Coordinates of C-alpha atoms and ligand atoms in Angstrom, one line a residue:
X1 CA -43.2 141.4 143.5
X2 CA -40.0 141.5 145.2
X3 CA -37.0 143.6 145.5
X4 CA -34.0 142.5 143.4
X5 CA -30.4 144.0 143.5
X6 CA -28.6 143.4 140.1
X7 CA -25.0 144.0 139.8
X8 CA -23.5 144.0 136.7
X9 CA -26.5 144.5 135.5
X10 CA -25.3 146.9 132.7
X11 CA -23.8 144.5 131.3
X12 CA -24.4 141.2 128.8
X13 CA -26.1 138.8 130.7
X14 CA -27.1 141.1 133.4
X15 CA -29.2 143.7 131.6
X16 CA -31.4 140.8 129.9
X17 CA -31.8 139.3 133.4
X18 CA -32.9 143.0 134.4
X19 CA -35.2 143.4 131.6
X20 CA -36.8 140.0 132.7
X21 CA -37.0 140.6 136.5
X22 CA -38.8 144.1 135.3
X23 CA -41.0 142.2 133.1
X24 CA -42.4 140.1 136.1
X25 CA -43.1 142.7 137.9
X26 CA -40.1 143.1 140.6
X27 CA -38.5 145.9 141.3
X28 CA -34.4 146.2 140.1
X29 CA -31.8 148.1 141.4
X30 CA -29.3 148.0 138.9
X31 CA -25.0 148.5 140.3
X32 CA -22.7 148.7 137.6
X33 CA -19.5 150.8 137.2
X34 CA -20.0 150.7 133.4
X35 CA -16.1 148.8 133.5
X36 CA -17.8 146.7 130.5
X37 CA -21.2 147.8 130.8
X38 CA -23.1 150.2 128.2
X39 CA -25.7 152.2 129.1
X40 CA -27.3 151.3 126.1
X41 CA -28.0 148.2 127.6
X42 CA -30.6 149.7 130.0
X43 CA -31.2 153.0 128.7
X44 CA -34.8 151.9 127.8
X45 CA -35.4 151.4 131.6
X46 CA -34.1 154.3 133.1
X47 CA -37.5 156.1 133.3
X48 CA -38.9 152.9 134.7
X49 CA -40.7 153.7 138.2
X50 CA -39.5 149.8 139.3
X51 CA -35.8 150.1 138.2
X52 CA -33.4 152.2 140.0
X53 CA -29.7 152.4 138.2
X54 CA -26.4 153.0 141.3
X55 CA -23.4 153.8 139.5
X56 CA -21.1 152.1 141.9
X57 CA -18.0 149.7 142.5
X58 CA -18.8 145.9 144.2
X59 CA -15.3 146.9 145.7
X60 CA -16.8 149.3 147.8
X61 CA -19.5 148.7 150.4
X62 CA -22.9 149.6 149.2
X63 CA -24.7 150.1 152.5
X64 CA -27.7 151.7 151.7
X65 CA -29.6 149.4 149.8
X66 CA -32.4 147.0 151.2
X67 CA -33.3 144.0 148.9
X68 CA -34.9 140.1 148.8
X69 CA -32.7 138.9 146.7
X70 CA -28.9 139.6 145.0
X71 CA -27.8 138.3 141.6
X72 CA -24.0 139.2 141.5
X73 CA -22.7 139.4 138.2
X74 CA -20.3 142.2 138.3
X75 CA -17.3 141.0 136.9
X76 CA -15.7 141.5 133.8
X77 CA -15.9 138.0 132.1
X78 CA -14.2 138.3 128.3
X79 CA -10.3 137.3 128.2
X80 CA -9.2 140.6 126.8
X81 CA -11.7 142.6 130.0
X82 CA -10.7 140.7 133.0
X83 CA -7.0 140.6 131.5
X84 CA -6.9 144.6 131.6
X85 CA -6.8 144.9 134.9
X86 CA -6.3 141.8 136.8
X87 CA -5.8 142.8 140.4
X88 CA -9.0 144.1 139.6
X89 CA -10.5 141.2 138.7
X90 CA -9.2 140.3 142.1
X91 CA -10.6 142.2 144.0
X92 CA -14.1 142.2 142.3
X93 CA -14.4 138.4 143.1
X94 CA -12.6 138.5 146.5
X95 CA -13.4 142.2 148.1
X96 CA -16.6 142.9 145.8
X97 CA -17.7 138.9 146.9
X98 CA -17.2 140.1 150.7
X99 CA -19.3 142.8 150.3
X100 CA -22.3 141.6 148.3
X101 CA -22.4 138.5 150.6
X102 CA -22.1 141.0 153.9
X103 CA -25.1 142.9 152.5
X104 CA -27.3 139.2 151.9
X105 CA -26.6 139.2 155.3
X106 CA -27.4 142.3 156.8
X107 CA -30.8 142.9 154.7
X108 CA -31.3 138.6 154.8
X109 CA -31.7 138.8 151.2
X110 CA -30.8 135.2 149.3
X111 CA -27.8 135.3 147.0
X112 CA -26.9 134.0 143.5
X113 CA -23.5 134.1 142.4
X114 CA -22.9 134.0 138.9
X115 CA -19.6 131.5 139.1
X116 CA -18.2 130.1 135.3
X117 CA -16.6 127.0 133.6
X118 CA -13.5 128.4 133.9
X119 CA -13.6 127.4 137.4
X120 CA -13.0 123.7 135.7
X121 CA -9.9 125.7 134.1
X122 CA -8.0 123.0 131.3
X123 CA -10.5 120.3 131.8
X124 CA -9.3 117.2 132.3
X125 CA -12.7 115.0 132.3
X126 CA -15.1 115.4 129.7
X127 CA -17.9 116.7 130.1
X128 CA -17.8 118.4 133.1
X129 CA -20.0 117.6 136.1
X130 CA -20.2 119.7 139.5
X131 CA -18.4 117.2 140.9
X132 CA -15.4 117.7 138.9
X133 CA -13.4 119.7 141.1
X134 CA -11.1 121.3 138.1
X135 CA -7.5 121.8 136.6
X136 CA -6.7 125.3 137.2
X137 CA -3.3 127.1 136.9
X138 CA -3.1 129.3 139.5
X139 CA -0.1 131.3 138.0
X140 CA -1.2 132.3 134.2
X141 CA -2.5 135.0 132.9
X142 CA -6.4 133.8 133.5
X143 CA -5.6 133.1 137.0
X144 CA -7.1 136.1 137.8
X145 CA -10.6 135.2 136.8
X146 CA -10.6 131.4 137.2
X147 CA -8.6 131.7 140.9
X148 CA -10.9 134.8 141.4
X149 CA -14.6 133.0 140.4
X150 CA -13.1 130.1 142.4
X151 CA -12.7 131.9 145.8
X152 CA -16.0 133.4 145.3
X153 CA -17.6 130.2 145.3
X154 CA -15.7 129.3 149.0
X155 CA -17.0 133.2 150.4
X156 CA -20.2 132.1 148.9
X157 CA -20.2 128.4 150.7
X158 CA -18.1 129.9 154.1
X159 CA -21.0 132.4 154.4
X160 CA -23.3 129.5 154.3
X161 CA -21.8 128.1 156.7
X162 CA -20.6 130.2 158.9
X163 CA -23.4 132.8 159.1
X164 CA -26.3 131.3 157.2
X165 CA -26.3 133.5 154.5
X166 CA -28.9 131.8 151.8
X167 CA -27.2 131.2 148.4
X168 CA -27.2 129.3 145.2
X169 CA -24.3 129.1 142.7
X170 CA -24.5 128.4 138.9
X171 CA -21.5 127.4 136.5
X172 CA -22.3 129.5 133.6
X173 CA -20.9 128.0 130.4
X174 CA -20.3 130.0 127.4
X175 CA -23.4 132.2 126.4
X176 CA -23.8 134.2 123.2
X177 CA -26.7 137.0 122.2
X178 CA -27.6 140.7 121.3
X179 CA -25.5 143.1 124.0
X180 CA -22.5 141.5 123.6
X181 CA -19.9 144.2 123.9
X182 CA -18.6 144.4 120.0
X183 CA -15.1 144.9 121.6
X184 CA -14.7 142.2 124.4
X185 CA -12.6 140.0 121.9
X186 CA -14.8 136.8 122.5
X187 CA -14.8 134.3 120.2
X188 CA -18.5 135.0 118.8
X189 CA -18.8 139.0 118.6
X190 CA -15.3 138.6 116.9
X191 CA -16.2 136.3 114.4
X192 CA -18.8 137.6 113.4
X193 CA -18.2 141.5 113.0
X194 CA -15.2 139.8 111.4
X195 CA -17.8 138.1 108.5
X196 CA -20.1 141.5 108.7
X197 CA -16.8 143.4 107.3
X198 CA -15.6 140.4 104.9
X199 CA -12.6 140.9 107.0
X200 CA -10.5 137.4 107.9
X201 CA -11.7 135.3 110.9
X202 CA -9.2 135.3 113.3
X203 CA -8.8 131.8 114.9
X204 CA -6.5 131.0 117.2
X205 CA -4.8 127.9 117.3
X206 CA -6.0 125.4 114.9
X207 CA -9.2 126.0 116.0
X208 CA -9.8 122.3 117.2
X209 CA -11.0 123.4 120.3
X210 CA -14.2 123.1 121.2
X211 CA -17.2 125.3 123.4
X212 CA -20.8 125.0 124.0
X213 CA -22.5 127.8 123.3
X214 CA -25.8 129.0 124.9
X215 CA -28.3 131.8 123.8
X216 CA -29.0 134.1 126.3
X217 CA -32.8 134.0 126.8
X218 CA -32.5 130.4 127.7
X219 CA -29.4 131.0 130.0
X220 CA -31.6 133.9 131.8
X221 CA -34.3 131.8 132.3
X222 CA -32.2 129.0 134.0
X223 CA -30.7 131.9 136.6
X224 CA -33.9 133.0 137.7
X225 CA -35.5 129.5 138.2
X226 CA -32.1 128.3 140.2
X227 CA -32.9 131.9 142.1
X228 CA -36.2 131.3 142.9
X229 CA -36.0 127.4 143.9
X230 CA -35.7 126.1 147.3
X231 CA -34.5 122.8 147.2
X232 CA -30.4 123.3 146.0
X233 CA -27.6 126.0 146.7
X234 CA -25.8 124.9 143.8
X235 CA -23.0 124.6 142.5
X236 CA -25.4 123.7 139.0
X237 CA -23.9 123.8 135.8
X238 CA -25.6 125.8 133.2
X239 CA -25.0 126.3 129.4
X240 CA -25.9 124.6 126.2
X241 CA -24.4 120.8 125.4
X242 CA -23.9 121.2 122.2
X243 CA -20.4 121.1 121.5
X244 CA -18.5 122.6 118.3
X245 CA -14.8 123.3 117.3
X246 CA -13.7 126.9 117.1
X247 CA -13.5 126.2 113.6
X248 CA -17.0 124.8 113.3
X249 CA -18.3 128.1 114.6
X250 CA -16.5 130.4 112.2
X251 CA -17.8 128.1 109.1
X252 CA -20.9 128.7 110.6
X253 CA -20.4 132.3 111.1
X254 CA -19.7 132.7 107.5
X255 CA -22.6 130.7 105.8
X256 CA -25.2 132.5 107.7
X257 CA -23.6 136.2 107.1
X258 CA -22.7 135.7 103.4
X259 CA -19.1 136.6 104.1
X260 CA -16.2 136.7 101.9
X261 CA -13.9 136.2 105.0
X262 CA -11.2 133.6 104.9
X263 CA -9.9 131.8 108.1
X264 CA -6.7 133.0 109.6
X265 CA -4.8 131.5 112.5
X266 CA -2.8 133.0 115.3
X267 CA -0.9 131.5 117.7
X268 CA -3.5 130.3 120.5
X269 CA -3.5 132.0 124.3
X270 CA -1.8 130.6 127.4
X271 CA -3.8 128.2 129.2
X272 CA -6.9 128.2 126.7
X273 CA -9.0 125.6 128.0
X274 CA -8.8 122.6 124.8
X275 CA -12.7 121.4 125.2
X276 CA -15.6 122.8 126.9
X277 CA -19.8 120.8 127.5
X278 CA -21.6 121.2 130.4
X279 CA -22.8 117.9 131.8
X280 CA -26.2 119.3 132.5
X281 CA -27.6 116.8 134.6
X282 CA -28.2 118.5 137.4
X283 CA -29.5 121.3 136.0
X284 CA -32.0 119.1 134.3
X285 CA -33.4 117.4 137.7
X286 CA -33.5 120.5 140.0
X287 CA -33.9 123.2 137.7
X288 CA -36.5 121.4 135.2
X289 CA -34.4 122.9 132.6
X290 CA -32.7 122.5 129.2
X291 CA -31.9 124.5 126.5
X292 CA -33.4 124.1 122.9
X293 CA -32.2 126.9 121.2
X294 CA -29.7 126.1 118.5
X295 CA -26.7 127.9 117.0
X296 CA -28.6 128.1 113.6
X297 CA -31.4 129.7 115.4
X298 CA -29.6 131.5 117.7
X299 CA -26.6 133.1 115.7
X300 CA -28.9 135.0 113.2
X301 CA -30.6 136.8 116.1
X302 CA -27.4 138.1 117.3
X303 CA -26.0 138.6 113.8
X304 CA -28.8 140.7 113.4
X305 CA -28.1 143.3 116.3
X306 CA -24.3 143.5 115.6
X307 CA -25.4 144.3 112.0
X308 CA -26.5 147.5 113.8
X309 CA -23.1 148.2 114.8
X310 CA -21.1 147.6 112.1
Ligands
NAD1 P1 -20.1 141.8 131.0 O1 -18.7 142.2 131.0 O2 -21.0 142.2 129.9 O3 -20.9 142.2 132.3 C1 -20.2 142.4 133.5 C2 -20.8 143.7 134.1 O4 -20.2 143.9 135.4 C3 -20.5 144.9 133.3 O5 -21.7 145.7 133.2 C4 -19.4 145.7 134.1 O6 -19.4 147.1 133.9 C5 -19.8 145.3 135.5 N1 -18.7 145.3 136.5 C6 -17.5 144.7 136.4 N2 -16.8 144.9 137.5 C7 -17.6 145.6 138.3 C8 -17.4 146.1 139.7 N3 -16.3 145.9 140.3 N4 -18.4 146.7 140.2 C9 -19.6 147.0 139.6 N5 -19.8 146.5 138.3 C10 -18.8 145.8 137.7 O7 -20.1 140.2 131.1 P2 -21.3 139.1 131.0 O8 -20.9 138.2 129.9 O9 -22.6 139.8 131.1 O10 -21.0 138.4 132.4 C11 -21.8 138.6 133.5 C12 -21.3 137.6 134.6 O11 -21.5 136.3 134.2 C13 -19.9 137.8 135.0 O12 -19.7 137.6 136.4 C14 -19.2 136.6 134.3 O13 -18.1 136.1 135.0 C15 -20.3 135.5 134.3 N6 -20.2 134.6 133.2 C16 -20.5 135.0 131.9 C17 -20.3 134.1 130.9 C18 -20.6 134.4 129.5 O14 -20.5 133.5 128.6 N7 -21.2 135.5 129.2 C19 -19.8 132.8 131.2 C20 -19.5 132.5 132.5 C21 -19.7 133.4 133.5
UDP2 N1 -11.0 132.5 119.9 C1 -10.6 132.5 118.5 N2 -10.6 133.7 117.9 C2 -11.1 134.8 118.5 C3 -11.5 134.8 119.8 C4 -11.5 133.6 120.5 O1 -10.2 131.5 118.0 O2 -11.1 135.9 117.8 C5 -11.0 131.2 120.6 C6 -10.3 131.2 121.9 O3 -8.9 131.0 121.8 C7 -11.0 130.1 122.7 C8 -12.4 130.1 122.1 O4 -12.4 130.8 120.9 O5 -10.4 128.9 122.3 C9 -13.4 130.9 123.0 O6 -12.9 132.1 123.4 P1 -13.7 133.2 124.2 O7 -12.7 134.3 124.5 O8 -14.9 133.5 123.6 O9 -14.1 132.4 125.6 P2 -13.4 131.5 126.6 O10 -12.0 131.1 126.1 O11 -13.4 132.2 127.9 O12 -14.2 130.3 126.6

């Protein structure tokens, strides 16, 4: 049993990681400052003796807190989120990064940092490998995120260095579930509230691009063994291969709802990346892992919770 500091752990990804951590028997102390986060999300836990929940900012130091390990997740990670306020998002991946890597290194606790895809921005080689050292624009309007994940790798990697801090890195690529926040405009809670309310499907462009799209459980269980194995510091992609145009996914979306929705098309966002797959390699070798779950068995699941929100 250990002692495990989650931060953004009220949110998505983070509160299933929680819920799995409790499961095993460790105890969680949950940081969020509910920017995206719902209390919902962990509300079952909050009379849990092994799970503590500190409402706080990562841009602040937390100074109080002693743990064996730090999963750093807080970050808001939809377009529309980390668009809102993107010094924010700044300062969450530069000054928040500072301070969750100066408290690994005070309490000597190992450190995962929960980097993205997007540090691959636009990719120009397909799939991506760890190797592939990305094609970013530093001035648009996701710059904030993909500049601000990227510079959290290099803390992560100068504390390494520099002071020894113990860390591991994984590329998260996109993942889909139950707890998505109904509102964060990504391209699967959109679609399919959309299809829940026969409304039209909103794709933007001509939907030819493409993502790879991971359940959750299996994207979970991939952070924790990376966490809790000795031999690599990362980076190590992780997220599902299977790759399927936007439009693809909405077709999808509205066979397994039922829906009367028709497809729409807006003008697409600056800088959207055109293709998206994980070359999971690595992940494979070091991590003994692979996903299996598919978007047919996968997309009813999470169909199923936002049908209790709509
Ligand atoms: P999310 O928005 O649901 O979760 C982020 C959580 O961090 C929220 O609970 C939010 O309130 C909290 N938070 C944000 N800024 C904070 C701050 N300054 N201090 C404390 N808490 C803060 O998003 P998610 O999908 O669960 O993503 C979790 C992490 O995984 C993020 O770092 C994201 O960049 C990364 N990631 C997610 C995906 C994905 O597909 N879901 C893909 C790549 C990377
Ligand atoms: N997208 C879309 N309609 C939507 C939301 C998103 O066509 O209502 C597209 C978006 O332009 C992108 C893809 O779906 O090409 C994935 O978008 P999302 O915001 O989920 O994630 P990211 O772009 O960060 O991978």
């Amino acid at each position: 049993m250990k002692t495990i500091l989650v931060t953004g752990g009220a949110g998505f990804l983070g509160s299933h990681l929680v819920d799995r951590l409790i499961d095993r028997g460790d105890s969680v102390i949950c940081v969020d400052n509910f920017f995206t986060g719902q209390k919902k999300n962990i509300e079952h836990l909050l009379d849990h003796d092994r799970f503590t929940l500190r409402e706080h900012d990562i841009i602040d130091p937390l100074l109080d807190v002693e743990v064996e390990q730090v999963y750093n997740l807080a970050c808001p990670a939809s377009p529309i989120h980390y668009q809102l306020n993107p010094i924010r998002t700044v300062k969450a991946n530069t000054i928040g990064m500072i301070n969750m890597l100066g408290l690994a290194k005070r309490t000597g606790a190992r450190l995962l940092q929960a980097s993205t895809s997007e540090v691959y921005g636009d990719p120009e080689v397909h799939p991506q490998p760890e190797s592939y050292v990305g094609h970013v624009n530093t001035l648009g309007p996701r710059a904030c995120y993909d500049e601000g994940k990227r510079v959290a790798e290099t803390l992560c990697m100068d504390y390494h260095r520099s002071n020894g801090v113990d860390i591991r890195i994984v590329r998260i690529f996109n993942t889909y579930g139950p707890r998505m926040h109904p509102e964060d405009g990504r391209v699967v809670s959109n679609f399919v509230i959309q299809a829940l309310r026969d409304e039209p499907i909103s794709i933007y462009g001509d939907g030819s691009q493409t993502r790879s799209f991971c359940y959750v459980d299996e994207l979970v269980d991939a952070m924790i063994r990376m966490m809790d194995q000795e031999e690599h510091i990362g980076p190590v992609n992780i997220g599902n291969p299977d790759e399927f145009t936007i439009k693809e996914l909405a077709e999808k979306i509205i066979d397994l709802t039922g829906s009367k929705s028709k497809l729409t098309y807006a003008d697409l966002p600056k800088d959207d990346p055109k293709q998206r797959q994980p070359d999971i390699t690595l992940a494979k070798k070091v991590l003994g892992w692979e996903p299996s779950i598919t978007l047919a068995e996968g997309l009813p699941k999470t169909i199923e919770y936002f049908h209790t929100l709509v």
